[in-house]
Amino acid sequence: MTDNKSNLQRVLEAGHFSVSAEIGPPMSANADFVRKSARALLGYVDAANVTDNQTAIARMSSIAASYLALQEGVEPIVQMTCRDRNRLAIQSDLLGAYALGLRNLLCLSGDHQTFGNHPESKNVYDIDSIQLVRAMKRMKEEGVFINGKPSKQPAKFFLGAAAHPFADPPELQMIRLHKKVDAGAEFLQTQSIYDIERFSEWMEEVRKAGLHKRAYILAGVLVNKSLKSLEMTSMVAGIKVPEHLIERMRKTSDQQEEGLSIALELINGIRRIEGVAGIHIMAVGWESIVPTLIERAGLLPRPDMPGTEAVSSEEAIREGGKKDA
Amino acid sequence: MIVAEQKPVKEIIESLEGFRRILIASCGTCVTVCMAGGEKEAVELKSLLDIWNKETGTENDINVVVPKRQCDVEFLDEIAVEAENADVILSMACGAGVQFMAERFPAKVVLPALNTKFMGVTRDVGLWTEMCQGCGNCILEKTGGVCPVTRCSKSNFNGPCGGSSGGKCEIDGNVDCGWQLIYDRLKALGRLDRLYEITDVRDWRTSRDGGPRKVEKKDMMV
Amino acid sequence: MRIAIIGKSPINEPLKERLLSEGLTPVLVENINDILGVVGQKGDFAIRTRYGDVEAGYVIATQGPELSNPVPEVPSLPLSGSSVQNILDKNAKQAVLLLDYPDESPGIMTEIALKKAAELARKRVNVVCLARFIRTSGGYLEQLYREARHFNAVFIKYSELSMDCFENAVVIHARINEGNETISIKTDNLIIAEKISAGEDIREMASRLRIHLDDEGKASGDNPFVFSAMTNRKGVFALHNTSPGLTNETKEMIDYTIAAIKMEMAAGKNSGHAVVDADKCALCYTCYRVCTHAAMAPDPNPDRSAMMNLEEACYGCGICVSQCPAAAVRLTEAGMEVKPEMAMKGSLKIFCCENSAKLAFERAKPELEEIYDKVDITPVSCGGEITTAGILSALHRYRKVLVAVCMDDACKHLEGNKRAKRQVLKAQQLLKSIAMDPGRIEYVQLSHAMPRVMAETVIEALG
């Protein structure tokens, strides 16, 4: 049971085009908030990212919120950043996450804490995101901690990392992509794409290197509800919004509808590109639109993978308790 | 060298409150070069304190000494008499010097005039930037002479992160992305292959994380 | 005495000849990219090149300016080229010379234009010379102008200009007569005077010779209004803003330069200069960097690990003294040093530059009347000598301090006045930080010819 593959992994391995979205935990201990967010996505996604102190703002932890989402029947992708925890805390938290039945892990560097609401904090960065992927890969395959010592029941996550098709410097970012896959990343989520042509070019490089066959490329699409939202997105490092899209938002009389149209066009364009294995949908301040978007993009119904409901939290915990710690 | 900056004058004056015989000790090495605690700054500070005292009617006796360094005890021995005759010593050295001064004269209150910042270099007259963190395990050979621990805001060993944009760090458009610098340098030298392999996790024990450190040169100790 | 000529220029040959005829020994270093630097001082320079050191007593930098066509899209001939010969070969009947400078044409281009206009006109070509403004006064140029007019060359002053191109011909529409008329001239023989600009080569040369260039790329020296060949470095001259050819103006500058060299050779030892205390010097190189006269260098003596003042290069301006973080430099003739017998008390202490403010103050005596004797004045050789500590120290005994220095571009040492301003601002900041009135320190910039401003400032400072 504890070696069960996650739903996301099964969907991708079966050759389906995967759909994932995001759940942002609250800045409080409000469990119901998470449950509601999860319920809204039930049946619309194969898995959902549960962010980890995103933009360095202190929120309910990804692992705790993931567990709550799992209880609602939505499979979470746990996020772990390197900014806030040293290797002891990371390994400790991830063992706990696995014990709670969580199966997907996205390894990130994490936005620098100066961006967030606790800029005074010490930043940890004991290990970086690539080292984290490698560590969890070694734990999965060799059953060892970072110090090389074994764990009787190691965590065996489906491992993911972030990809940055438009960040600088391009040659080095490609080298890094290689390193992530070499380190053991099994899926890669890209930052939001707005420029299909440039993304196509990047995918060509990826295909030439055969990386798309070693890791599943999940393309990120962000749906904006307003011109302001789109303009703010274009200021984020690594995301390039072409001028013609901004023009469209400026000229339209119904910004929400336009935002939705743009997202749909992007999804359709991206799906056609060879090597893209799935789509990852983000919505800033407009989470409610995600189910509608998925539906209108013709991405329903989501595949029903046999055996996945078996990975319920209670069973996983029960199973885990049977073996030695 | 060690780069420091003078504390705000108000803070210094507040810390000196109540003391009558004040000894200001400048340092003639690093903090002279970074223009924070050299003789010039010491004289300036004394002039300012004299004005302050005159205005507030405070009775103060301020003297200035100019030891070459405050991190070698012989220089502190040279000012022992002046130190003896003072109620408080305002050290304008870096944190190391202030502490050493306090150790040398444990019966005196020793106060810092500076905030010690980093190990860095002079970029231009009046401009110094951080270059080294003293991590104790130098990997500059792999990174073309640019330190990822110091110059990458996230101390990424397999960088950059996705926030590198136009050669600048995501935290501040004026801060260079350390990994862009590393890439540029290695590329120009034809040594980009140094980056193909994953750099493994670091043993931080060589850094301050392992506790306060020391260096012993046994061949010098009899 | 060896004189080094540095840079590529058509005046190198005539310059060499002149120097030889004066009994001096010219040494040519044409390629500035071979030069790593020039160290030393007047009478004793070493030009460091890739192939070794070249020694010389004086240096003349001649690297020429860049000439570029201001309107490349229009078919034309360059003024400085063999345009005259081209036109004569064509048997052309008409030629138009265009000096399209924003205001007055540079003397060199005027000279060439007048000469060529006269030459063409003499050969029966109808010459029209268009310029916004040509200065033709002053001996030689006036002579050339009259000669050109004598052969019926026409000179037209315009305020605005536009051009239409047709194959090889150009029609020029010019607004003349204070903008009241527009004339159109068609020509297929247009000669355009090039833009002269300090190109990359001149900047490289300036950087390696440690010469300061102004915004237009001309070397600026001790008194830029008097003799433009002097630079901020004693013994180094710049004849780089010359034309592609030996003009009258160039000949004059060469003569002047040689005379200046001879004067320097005959001058006695410099008594007013800086001195470095080797025990205090931290070898931080600040004085080396801030010295505008390249008068600081590391002491070659291995027993003295410190910077050293090059006495013959030094002007004694005091910038190094005020900027040295180790207080390791002093002047042999210091102004700012407060001598015990001068430790008076009073309402106003004035620190003033002896090149400007001190003279203005003396001239303001009649206006100041009895105040003149009540004010305590400390002249300094340059605003560069003034320190924050000195200002604060004066405030301990005086109610107010006035710092009076030269106008913005008038400082003989290029930035002594700016340095003084920084020290004033710092002192004011420090006063503010202890909740005291920064207005106790005043700052004014003026020239020696502004006694009224000085008087007003002093009266206001006394309240």
mmCIF file of C-alpha atoms in Angstrom, chain A:
data_model
loop_
_atom_site.group_PDB
_atom_site.id
_atom_site.type_symbol
_atom_site.label_atom_id
_atom_site.label_comp_id
_atom_site.label_asym_id
_atom_site.label_seq_id
_atom_site.Cartn_x
_atom_site.Cartn_y
_atom_site.Cartn_z
ATOM 1 C CA MET A 1 0.000 0.000 0.000
ATOM 2 C CA THR A 2 2.731 2.420 0.983
ATOM 3 C CA ASP A 3 4.412 1.731 -2.322
ATOM 4 C CA ASN A 4 1.288 2.706 -4.188
ATOM 5 C CA LYS A 5 1.751 5.123 -7.040
ATOM 6 C CA SER A 6 -0.086 8.395 -6.863
ATOM 7 C CA ASN A 7 -3.068 9.184 -9.046
ATOM 8 C CA LEU A 8 -1.075 11.789 -10.916
ATOM 9 C CA GLN A 9 1.662 9.308 -11.656
ATOM 10 C CA ARG A 10 -0.804 6.715 -12.908
ATOM 11 C CA VAL A 11 -2.606 9.223 -15.109
ATOM 12 C CA LEU A 12 0.635 10.310 -16.714
ATOM 13 C CA GLU A 13 2.031 6.797 -17.069
ATOM 14 C CA ALA A 14 -1.192 5.705 -18.774
ATOM 15 C CA GLY A 15 -0.583 8.387 -21.376
ATOM 16 C CA HIS A 16 -3.413 10.738 -20.411
ATOM 17 C CA PHE A 17 -3.031 14.487 -20.636
ATOM 18 C CA SER A 18 -2.991 15.485 -16.984
ATOM 19 C CA VAL A 19 -4.775 18.403 -15.399
ATOM 20 C CA SER A 20 -3.671 19.936 -12.131
ATOM 21 C CA ALA A 21 -4.547 23.109 -10.292
ATOM 22 C CA GLU A 22 -3.613 24.860 -7.053
ATOM 23 C CA ILE A 23 -4.837 25.151 -3.507
ATOM 24 C CA GLY A 24 -3.441 28.065 -1.536
ATOM 25 C CA PRO A 25 -3.610 27.454 2.222
ATOM 26 C CA PRO A 26 -4.950 30.268 4.394
ATOM 27 C CA MET A 27 -2.976 32.564 6.683
ATOM 28 C CA SER A 28 -4.754 30.915 9.562
ATOM 29 C CA ALA A 29 -5.562 27.588 11.160
ATOM 30 C CA ASN A 30 -8.875 27.468 9.293
ATOM 31 C CA ALA A 31 -9.173 23.854 8.167
ATOM 32 C CA ASP A 32 -12.572 24.393 6.560
ATOM 33 C CA PHE A 33 -11.082 26.882 4.133
ATOM 34 C CA VAL A 34 -8.818 24.187 2.777
ATOM 35 C CA ARG A 35 -11.581 21.607 2.686
ATOM 36 C CA LYS A 36 -13.797 23.954 0.698
ATOM 37 C CA SER A 37 -11.044 24.769 -1.780
ATOM 38 C CA ALA A 38 -10.388 21.080 -2.259
ATOM 39 C CA ARG A 39 -14.039 20.220 -2.716
ATOM 40 C CA ALA A 40 -14.364 22.811 -5.437
ATOM 41 C CA LEU A 41 -11.736 20.937 -7.448
ATOM 42 C CA LEU A 42 -13.064 17.440 -6.871
ATOM 43 C CA GLY A 43 -13.497 15.706 -10.190
ATOM 44 C CA TYR A 44 -11.874 18.485 -12.149
ATOM 45 C CA VAL A 45 -8.212 17.695 -11.553
ATOM 46 C CA ASP A 46 -5.885 14.735 -11.301
ATOM 47 C CA ALA A 47 -3.967 16.424 -8.530
ATOM 48 C CA ALA A 48 -3.587 19.858 -6.948
ATOM 49 C CA ASN A 49 -0.485 21.747 -5.789
ATOM 50 C CA VAL A 50 -0.706 22.820 -2.202
ATOM 51 C CA THR A 51 1.641 25.763 -1.925
ATOM 52 C CA ASP A 52 4.273 26.163 0.769
ATOM 53 C CA ASN A 53 4.492 29.668 2.265
ATOM 54 C CA GLN A 54 4.208 31.037 -1.229
ATOM 55 C CA THR A 55 5.894 34.400 -1.819
ATOM 56 C CA ALA A 56 7.386 33.985 1.629
ATOM 57 C CA ILE A 57 4.105 34.713 3.400
ATOM 58 C CA ALA A 58 3.498 32.601 6.495
ATOM 59 C CA ARG A 59 0.526 30.309 5.870
ATOM 60 C CA MET A 60 -0.750 26.950 7.026
ATOM 61 C CA SER A 61 1.888 24.425 6.052
ATOM 62 C CA SER A 62 1.621 22.598 2.759
ATOM 63 C CA ILE A 63 1.745 19.216 4.448
ATOM 64 C CA ALA A 64 -1.056 19.970 6.874
ATOM 65 C CA ALA A 65 -3.230 21.494 4.168
ATOM 66 C CA SER A 66 -2.416 18.616 1.815
ATOM 67 C CA TYR A 67 -3.646 16.165 4.373
ATOM 68 C CA LEU A 68 -6.916 18.087 4.672
ATOM 69 C CA ALA A 69 -7.280 18.091 0.888
ATOM 70 C CA LEU A 70 -6.606 14.381 0.758
ATOM 71 C CA GLN A 71 -9.414 13.798 3.208
ATOM 72 C CA GLU A 72 -11.758 15.500 0.751
ATOM 73 C CA GLY A 73 -10.688 13.084 -1.982
ATOM 74 C CA VAL A 74 -8.499 15.463 -3.939
ATOM 75 C CA GLU A 75 -4.940 14.254 -4.450
ATOM 76 C CA PRO A 76 -2.425 16.861 -3.343
ATOM 77 C CA ILE A 77 1.028 17.689 -4.660
ATOM 78 C CA VAL A 78 3.001 18.689 -1.589
ATOM 79 C CA GLN A 79 5.365 21.589 -2.084
ATOM 80 C CA MET A 80 8.609 21.860 -0.191
ATOM 81 C CA THR A 81 10.783 24.951 -0.408
ATOM 82 C CA CYS A 82 14.407 25.149 0.639
ATOM 83 C CA ARG A 83 14.086 28.586 2.062
ATOM 84 C CA ASP A 84 12.584 27.792 5.447
ATOM 85 C CA ARG A 85 13.873 24.411 6.552
ATOM 86 C CA ASN A 86 17.228 22.730 6.928
ATOM 87 C CA ARG A 87 17.811 19.141 5.792
ATOM 88 C CA LEU A 88 16.783 17.743 9.158
ATOM 89 C CA ALA A 89 13.406 19.469 9.117
ATOM 90 C CA ILE A 90 12.866 18.679 5.441
ATOM 91 C CA GLN A 91 13.463 14.972 5.807
ATOM 92 C CA SER A 92 11.485 14.873 9.006
ATOM 93 C CA ASP A 93 8.495 16.683 7.500
ATOM 94 C CA LEU A 94 8.555 14.582 4.359
ATOM 95 C CA LEU A 95 8.603 11.306 6.274
ATOM 96 C CA GLY A 96 5.585 12.615 8.116
ATOM 97 C CA ALA A 97 3.897 13.651 4.891
ATOM 98 C CA TYR A 98 4.394 10.220 3.383
ATOM 99 C CA ALA A 99 3.098 8.575 6.529
ATOM 100 C CA LEU A 100 -0.061 10.668 6.198
ATOM 101 C CA GLY A 101 -0.633 9.255 2.721
ATOM 102 C CA LEU A 102 0.758 12.082 0.623
ATOM 103 C CA ARG A 103 2.460 10.881 -2.534
ATOM 104 C CA ASN A 104 3.419 13.779 -4.809
ATOM 105 C CA LEU A 105 6.239 16.204 -4.059
ATOM 106 C CA LEU A 106 7.277 19.386 -5.840
ATOM 107 C CA CYS A 107 10.780 20.581 -4.829
ATOM 108 C CA LEU A 108 11.359 24.325 -5.016
ATOM 109 C CA SER A 109 13.970 26.920 -4.036
ATOM 110 C CA GLY A 110 11.291 29.220 -2.705
ATOM 111 C CA ASP A 111 10.872 32.961 -3.193
ATOM 112 C CA HIS A 112 13.343 34.980 -1.183
ATOM 113 C CA GLN A 113 11.931 36.036 2.166
ATOM 114 C CA THR A 114 12.358 39.741 1.382
ATOM 115 C CA PHE A 115 9.263 39.390 -0.797
ATOM 116 C CA GLY A 116 7.038 38.228 1.968
ATOM 117 C CA ASN A 117 5.536 39.351 5.213
ATOM 118 C CA HIS A 118 8.464 38.323 7.418
ATOM 119 C CA PRO A 119 11.396 39.882 5.603
ATOM 120 C CA GLU A 120 13.401 40.003 8.842
ATOM 121 C CA SER A 121 13.668 36.233 9.084
ATOM 122 C CA LYS A 122 16.871 34.300 8.680
ATOM 123 C CA ASN A 123 16.888 32.397 5.441
ATOM 124 C CA VAL A 124 17.924 28.775 5.634
ATOM 125 C CA TYR A 125 18.794 27.426 2.157
ATOM 126 C CA ASP A 126 20.749 24.587 3.728
ATOM 127 C CA ILE A 127 20.277 22.625 0.501
ATOM 128 C CA ASP A 128 19.014 23.791 -2.884
ATOM 129 C CA SER A 129 16.094 22.428 -4.905
ATOM 130 C CA ILE A 130 18.196 20.160 -7.099
ATOM 131 C CA GLN A 131 19.948 18.680 -4.084
ATOM 132 C CA LEU A 132 16.498 18.094 -2.579
ATOM 133 C CA VAL A 133 15.256 16.231 -5.641
ATOM 134 C CA ARG A 134 18.353 14.080 -5.594
ATOM 135 C CA ALA A 135 18.014 13.406 -1.887
ATOM 136 C CA MET A 136 14.393 12.271 -2.219
ATOM 137 C CA LYS A 137 15.281 10.191 -5.258
ATOM 138 C CA ARG A 138 17.984 8.429 -3.283
ATOM 139 C CA MET A 139 15.554 7.889 -0.450
ATOM 140 C CA LYS A 140 13.085 6.367 -2.885
ATOM 141 C CA GLU A 141 15.530 4.078 -4.628
ATOM 142 C CA GLU A 142 18.133 3.337 -2.005
ATOM 143 C CA GLY A 143 16.069 3.958 1.086
ATOM 144 C CA VAL A 144 18.646 6.298 2.669
ATOM 145 C CA PHE A 145 18.781 9.673 4.316
ATOM 146 C CA ILE A 146 21.012 12.452 3.057
ATOM 147 C CA ASN A 147 23.742 11.210 5.384
ATOM 148 C CA GLY A 148 23.645 7.842 3.617
ATOM 149 C CA LYS A 149 22.121 5.994 6.554
ATOM 150 C CA PRO A 150 19.075 3.815 5.842
ATOM 151 C CA SER A 151 15.462 4.307 6.816
ATOM 152 C CA LYS A 152 13.396 1.201 7.377
ATOM 153 C CA GLN A 153 10.387 2.729 5.704
ATOM 154 C CA PRO A 154 11.499 5.550 3.496
ATOM 155 C CA ALA A 155 9.313 8.078 1.720
ATOM 156 C CA LYS A 156 8.883 7.327 -1.966
ATOM 157 C CA PHE A 157 7.384 10.373 -3.561
ATOM 158 C CA PHE A 158 6.532 10.993 -7.175
ATOM 159 C CA LEU A 159 9.092 13.761 -7.619
ATOM 160 C CA GLY A 160 8.662 17.039 -9.388
ATOM 161 C CA ALA A 161 10.548 20.293 -9.869
ATOM 162 C CA ALA A 162 9.910 23.661 -11.483
ATOM 163 C CA ALA A 163 10.954 24.571 -15.021
ATOM 164 C CA HIS A 164 11.589 28.102 -16.259
ATOM 165 C CA PRO A 165 11.334 28.312 -20.047
ATOM 166 C CA PHE A 166 11.761 32.080 -20.062
ATOM 167 C CA ALA A 167 14.222 32.793 -17.266
ATOM 168 C CA ASP A 168 17.802 33.985 -17.704
ATOM 169 C CA PRO A 169 20.372 32.997 -18.715
ATOM 170 C CA PRO A 170 18.747 30.591 -21.207
ATOM 171 C CA GLU A 171 21.729 28.317 -21.768
ATOM 172 C CA LEU A 172 22.343 27.870 -18.075
ATOM 173 C CA GLN A 173 18.653 27.303 -17.331
ATOM 174 C CA MET A 174 18.699 24.459 -19.863
ATOM 175 C CA ILE A 175 21.755 22.966 -18.172
ATOM 176 C CA ARG A 176 19.828 23.223 -14.938
ATOM 177 C CA LEU A 177 16.829 21.485 -16.434
ATOM 178 C CA HIS A 178 19.099 18.608 -17.367
ATOM 179 C CA LYS A 179 20.453 18.523 -13.848
ATOM 180 C CA LYS A 180 16.955 18.390 -12.384
ATOM 181 C CA VAL A 181 16.034 15.434 -14.542
ATOM 182 C CA ASP A 182 19.387 13.787 -13.816
ATOM 183 C CA ALA A 183 18.776 14.348 -10.139
ATOM 184 C CA GLY A 184 15.561 12.390 -10.423
ATOM 185 C CA ALA A 185 12.724 14.754 -11.240
ATOM 186 C CA GLU A 186 9.886 12.755 -12.755
ATOM 187 C CA PHE A 187 7.635 15.656 -13.614
ATOM 188 C CA LEU A 188 8.341 19.322 -14.275
ATOM 189 C CA GLN A 189 5.877 22.169 -13.830
ATOM 190 C CA THR A 190 6.633 25.252 -15.882
ATOM 191 C CA GLN A 191 6.006 28.841 -14.943
ATOM 192 C CA SER A 192 2.974 30.383 -16.599
ATOM 193 C CA ILE A 193 3.198 30.528 -20.349
ATOM 194 C CA TYR A 194 1.779 33.367 -22.400
ATOM 195 C CA ASP A 195 3.953 33.181 -25.479
ATOM 196 C CA ILE A 196 3.169 29.936 -27.289
ATOM 197 C CA GLU A 197 5.769 30.482 -29.984
ATOM 198 C CA ARG A 198 8.634 30.911 -27.557
ATOM 199 C CA PHE A 199 7.385 28.001 -25.491
ATOM 200 C CA SER A 200 7.347 25.890 -28.665
ATOM 201 C CA GLU A 201 10.950 26.778 -29.287
ATOM 202 C CA TRP A 202 11.842 25.806 -25.751
ATOM 203 C CA MET A 203 9.986 22.508 -26.118
ATOM 204 C CA GLU A 204 12.016 21.822 -29.247
ATOM 205 C CA GLU A 205 15.201 22.124 -27.218
ATOM 206 C CA VAL A 206 13.657 19.887 -24.577
ATOM 207 C CA ARG A 207 12.699 17.267 -27.165
ATOM 208 C CA LYS A 208 16.112 17.406 -28.819
ATOM 209 C CA ALA A 209 17.628 16.559 -25.472
ATOM 210 C CA GLY A 210 15.084 13.809 -24.952
ATOM 211 C CA LEU A 211 14.106 15.309 -21.609
ATOM 212 C CA HIS A 212 10.381 14.997 -22.345
ATOM 213 C CA LYS A 213 10.789 11.242 -22.376
ATOM 214 C CA ARG A 214 12.517 11.184 -19.002
ATOM 215 C CA ALA A 215 10.207 13.577 -17.182
ATOM 216 C CA TYR A 216 6.624 14.672 -17.773
ATOM 217 C CA ILE A 217 6.424 18.298 -18.843
ATOM 218 C CA LEU A 218 3.375 19.963 -17.326
ATOM 219 C CA ALA A 219 2.790 23.394 -18.829
ATOM 220 C CA GLY A 220 1.608 26.169 -16.543
ATOM 221 C CA VAL A 221 -1.247 28.463 -17.560
ATOM 222 C CA LEU A 222 -2.386 31.355 -15.433
ATOM 223 C CA VAL A 223 -5.888 32.714 -15.922
ATOM 224 C CA ASN A 224 -6.184 36.448 -15.212
ATOM 225 C CA LYS A 225 -9.444 38.089 -14.299
ATOM 226 C CA SER A 226 -8.470 41.642 -15.178
ATOM 227 C CA LEU A 227 -6.043 43.887 -17.025
ATOM 228 C CA LYS A 228 -4.455 44.821 -13.708
ATOM 229 C CA SER A 229 -3.921 41.179 -12.886
ATOM 230 C CA LEU A 230 -2.294 40.574 -16.265
ATOM 231 C CA GLU A 231 -0.063 43.608 -15.902
ATOM 232 C CA MET A 232 1.078 42.506 -12.452
ATOM 233 C CA THR A 233 1.802 39.019 -13.760
ATOM 234 C CA SER A 234 3.984 40.467 -16.491
ATOM 235 C CA MET A 235 6.202 42.044 -13.849
ATOM 236 C CA VAL A 236 7.129 38.715 -12.303
ATOM 237 C CA ALA A 237 10.607 37.572 -13.176
ATOM 238 C CA GLY A 238 10.605 34.721 -15.658
ATOM 239 C CA ILE A 239 7.118 35.386 -17.050
ATOM 240 C CA LYS A 240 6.849 37.255 -20.329
ATOM 241 C CA VAL A 241 3.435 38.510 -21.414
ATOM 242 C CA PRO A 242 3.315 39.562 -25.082
ATOM 243 C CA GLU A 243 2.019 43.063 -25.733
ATOM 244 C CA HIS A 244 -0.871 41.895 -27.913
ATOM 245 C CA LEU A 245 -2.486 40.088 -24.999
ATOM 246 C CA ILE A 246 -2.284 43.168 -22.836
ATOM 247 C CA GLU A 247 -3.822 45.129 -25.701
ATOM 248 C CA ARG A 248 -6.715 42.675 -25.853
ATOM 249 C CA MET A 249 -7.410 43.072 -22.163
ATOM 250 C CA ARG A 250 -7.180 46.821 -22.516
ATOM 251 C CA LYS A 251 -9.660 46.999 -25.384
ATOM 252 C CA THR A 252 -12.258 44.531 -24.192
ATOM 253 C CA SER A 253 -15.508 45.445 -22.486
ATOM 254 C CA ASP A 254 -15.598 42.266 -20.411
ATOM 255 C CA GLN A 255 -12.181 41.628 -18.904
ATOM 256 C CA GLN A 256 -13.148 38.422 -17.129
ATOM 257 C CA GLU A 257 -14.491 36.835 -20.292
ATOM 258 C CA GLU A 258 -11.425 37.976 -22.188
ATOM 259 C CA GLY A 259 -9.136 36.551 -19.523
ATOM 260 C CA LEU A 260 -10.946 33.269 -19.800
ATOM 261 C CA SER A 261 -10.711 33.320 -23.619
ATOM 262 C CA ILE A 262 -7.013 33.969 -23.508
ATOM 263 C CA ALA A 263 -6.476 31.106 -21.092
ATOM 264 C CA LEU A 264 -8.511 28.764 -23.266
ATOM 265 C CA GLU A 265 -6.569 29.728 -26.377
ATOM 266 C CA LEU A 266 -3.325 29.158 -24.538
ATOM 267 C CA ILE A 267 -4.419 25.753 -23.309
ATOM 268 C CA ASN A 268 -5.469 24.721 -26.791
ATOM 269 C CA GLY A 269 -2.235 25.945 -28.300
ATOM 270 C CA ILE A 270 -0.124 24.229 -25.678
ATOM 271 C CA ARG A 271 -1.906 20.900 -25.978
ATOM 272 C CA ARG A 272 -0.848 20.681 -29.614
ATOM 273 C CA ILE A 273 2.834 20.901 -28.826
ATOM 274 C CA GLU A 274 4.610 17.593 -28.926
ATOM 275 C CA GLY A 275 6.092 16.540 -25.624
ATOM 276 C CA VAL A 276 3.709 18.368 -23.314
ATOM 277 C CA ALA A 277 2.206 15.802 -20.960
ATOM 278 C CA GLY A 278 -0.266 17.900 -19.055
ATOM 279 C CA ILE A 279 -1.505 21.291 -18.047
ATOM 280 C CA HIS A 280 -1.163 23.021 -14.705
ATOM 281 C CA ILE A 281 -3.704 25.754 -14.067
ATOM 282 C CA MET A 282 -3.176 28.699 -11.775
ATOM 283 C CA ALA A 283 -5.515 31.533 -10.953
ATOM 284 C CA VAL A 284 -4.511 34.432 -8.772
ATOM 285 C CA GLY A 285 -7.451 35.698 -6.772
ATOM 286 C CA TRP A 286 -9.887 33.868 -9.024
ATOM 287 C CA GLU A 287 -9.724 30.257 -7.912
ATOM 288 C CA SER A 288 -13.459 29.908 -8.460
ATOM 289 C CA ILE A 289 -13.047 30.087 -12.228
ATOM 290 C CA VAL A 290 -10.781 27.073 -12.472
ATOM 291 C CA PRO A 291 -13.481 24.388 -12.719
ATOM 292 C CA THR A 292 -15.254 26.420 -15.430
ATOM 293 C CA LEU A 293 -12.032 26.841 -17.338
ATOM 294 C CA ILE A 294 -11.230 23.143 -17.203
ATOM 295 C CA GLU A 295 -14.695 22.320 -18.420
ATOM 296 C CA ARG A 296 -14.679 24.797 -21.269
ATOM 297 C CA ALA A 297 -11.251 23.624 -22.321
ATOM 298 C CA GLY A 298 -12.775 20.226 -22.939
ATOM 299 C CA LEU A 299 -10.565 18.556 -20.374
ATOM 300 C CA LEU A 300 -13.386 16.660 -18.656
ATOM 301 C CA PRO A 301 -14.012 14.039 -17.562
ATOM 302 C CA ARG A 302 -10.819 13.284 -15.669
ATOM 303 C CA PRO A 303 -9.673 9.656 -16.030
ATOM 304 C CA ASP A 304 -10.714 7.305 -13.304
ATOM 305 C CA MET A 305 -7.562 5.409 -12.382
ATOM 306 C CA PRO A 306 -8.251 2.103 -10.636
ATOM 307 C CA GLY A 307 -6.736 1.646 -7.230
ATOM 308 C CA THR A 308 -6.179 5.246 -6.462
ATOM 309 C CA GLU A 309 -8.923 5.743 -3.895
ATOM 310 C CA ALA A 310 -7.174 3.063 -1.999
ATOM 311 C CA VAL A 311 -4.537 5.575 -1.079
ATOM 312 C CA SER A 312 -6.751 7.161 1.522
ATOM 313 C CA SER A 313 -5.140 8.708 4.504
ATOM 314 C CA GLU A 314 -6.594 6.326 7.066
ATOM 315 C CA GLU A 315 -5.497 3.242 5.211
ATOM 316 C CA ALA A 316 -2.044 4.596 4.583
ATOM 317 C CA ILE A 317 -1.654 5.400 8.255
ATOM 318 C CA ARG A 318 -2.981 2.007 9.234
ATOM 319 C CA GLU A 319 -0.652 0.266 6.812
ATOM 320 C CA GLY A 320 2.285 2.304 7.929
ATOM 321 C CA GLY A 321 1.623 1.386 11.556
ATOM 322 C CA LYS A 322 1.996 -2.314 10.769
ATOM 323 C CA LYS A 323 5.656 -2.086 9.835
ATOM 324 C CA ASP A 324 8.490 -1.075 12.081
ATOM 325 C CA ALA A 325 9.182 2.600 12.249
#
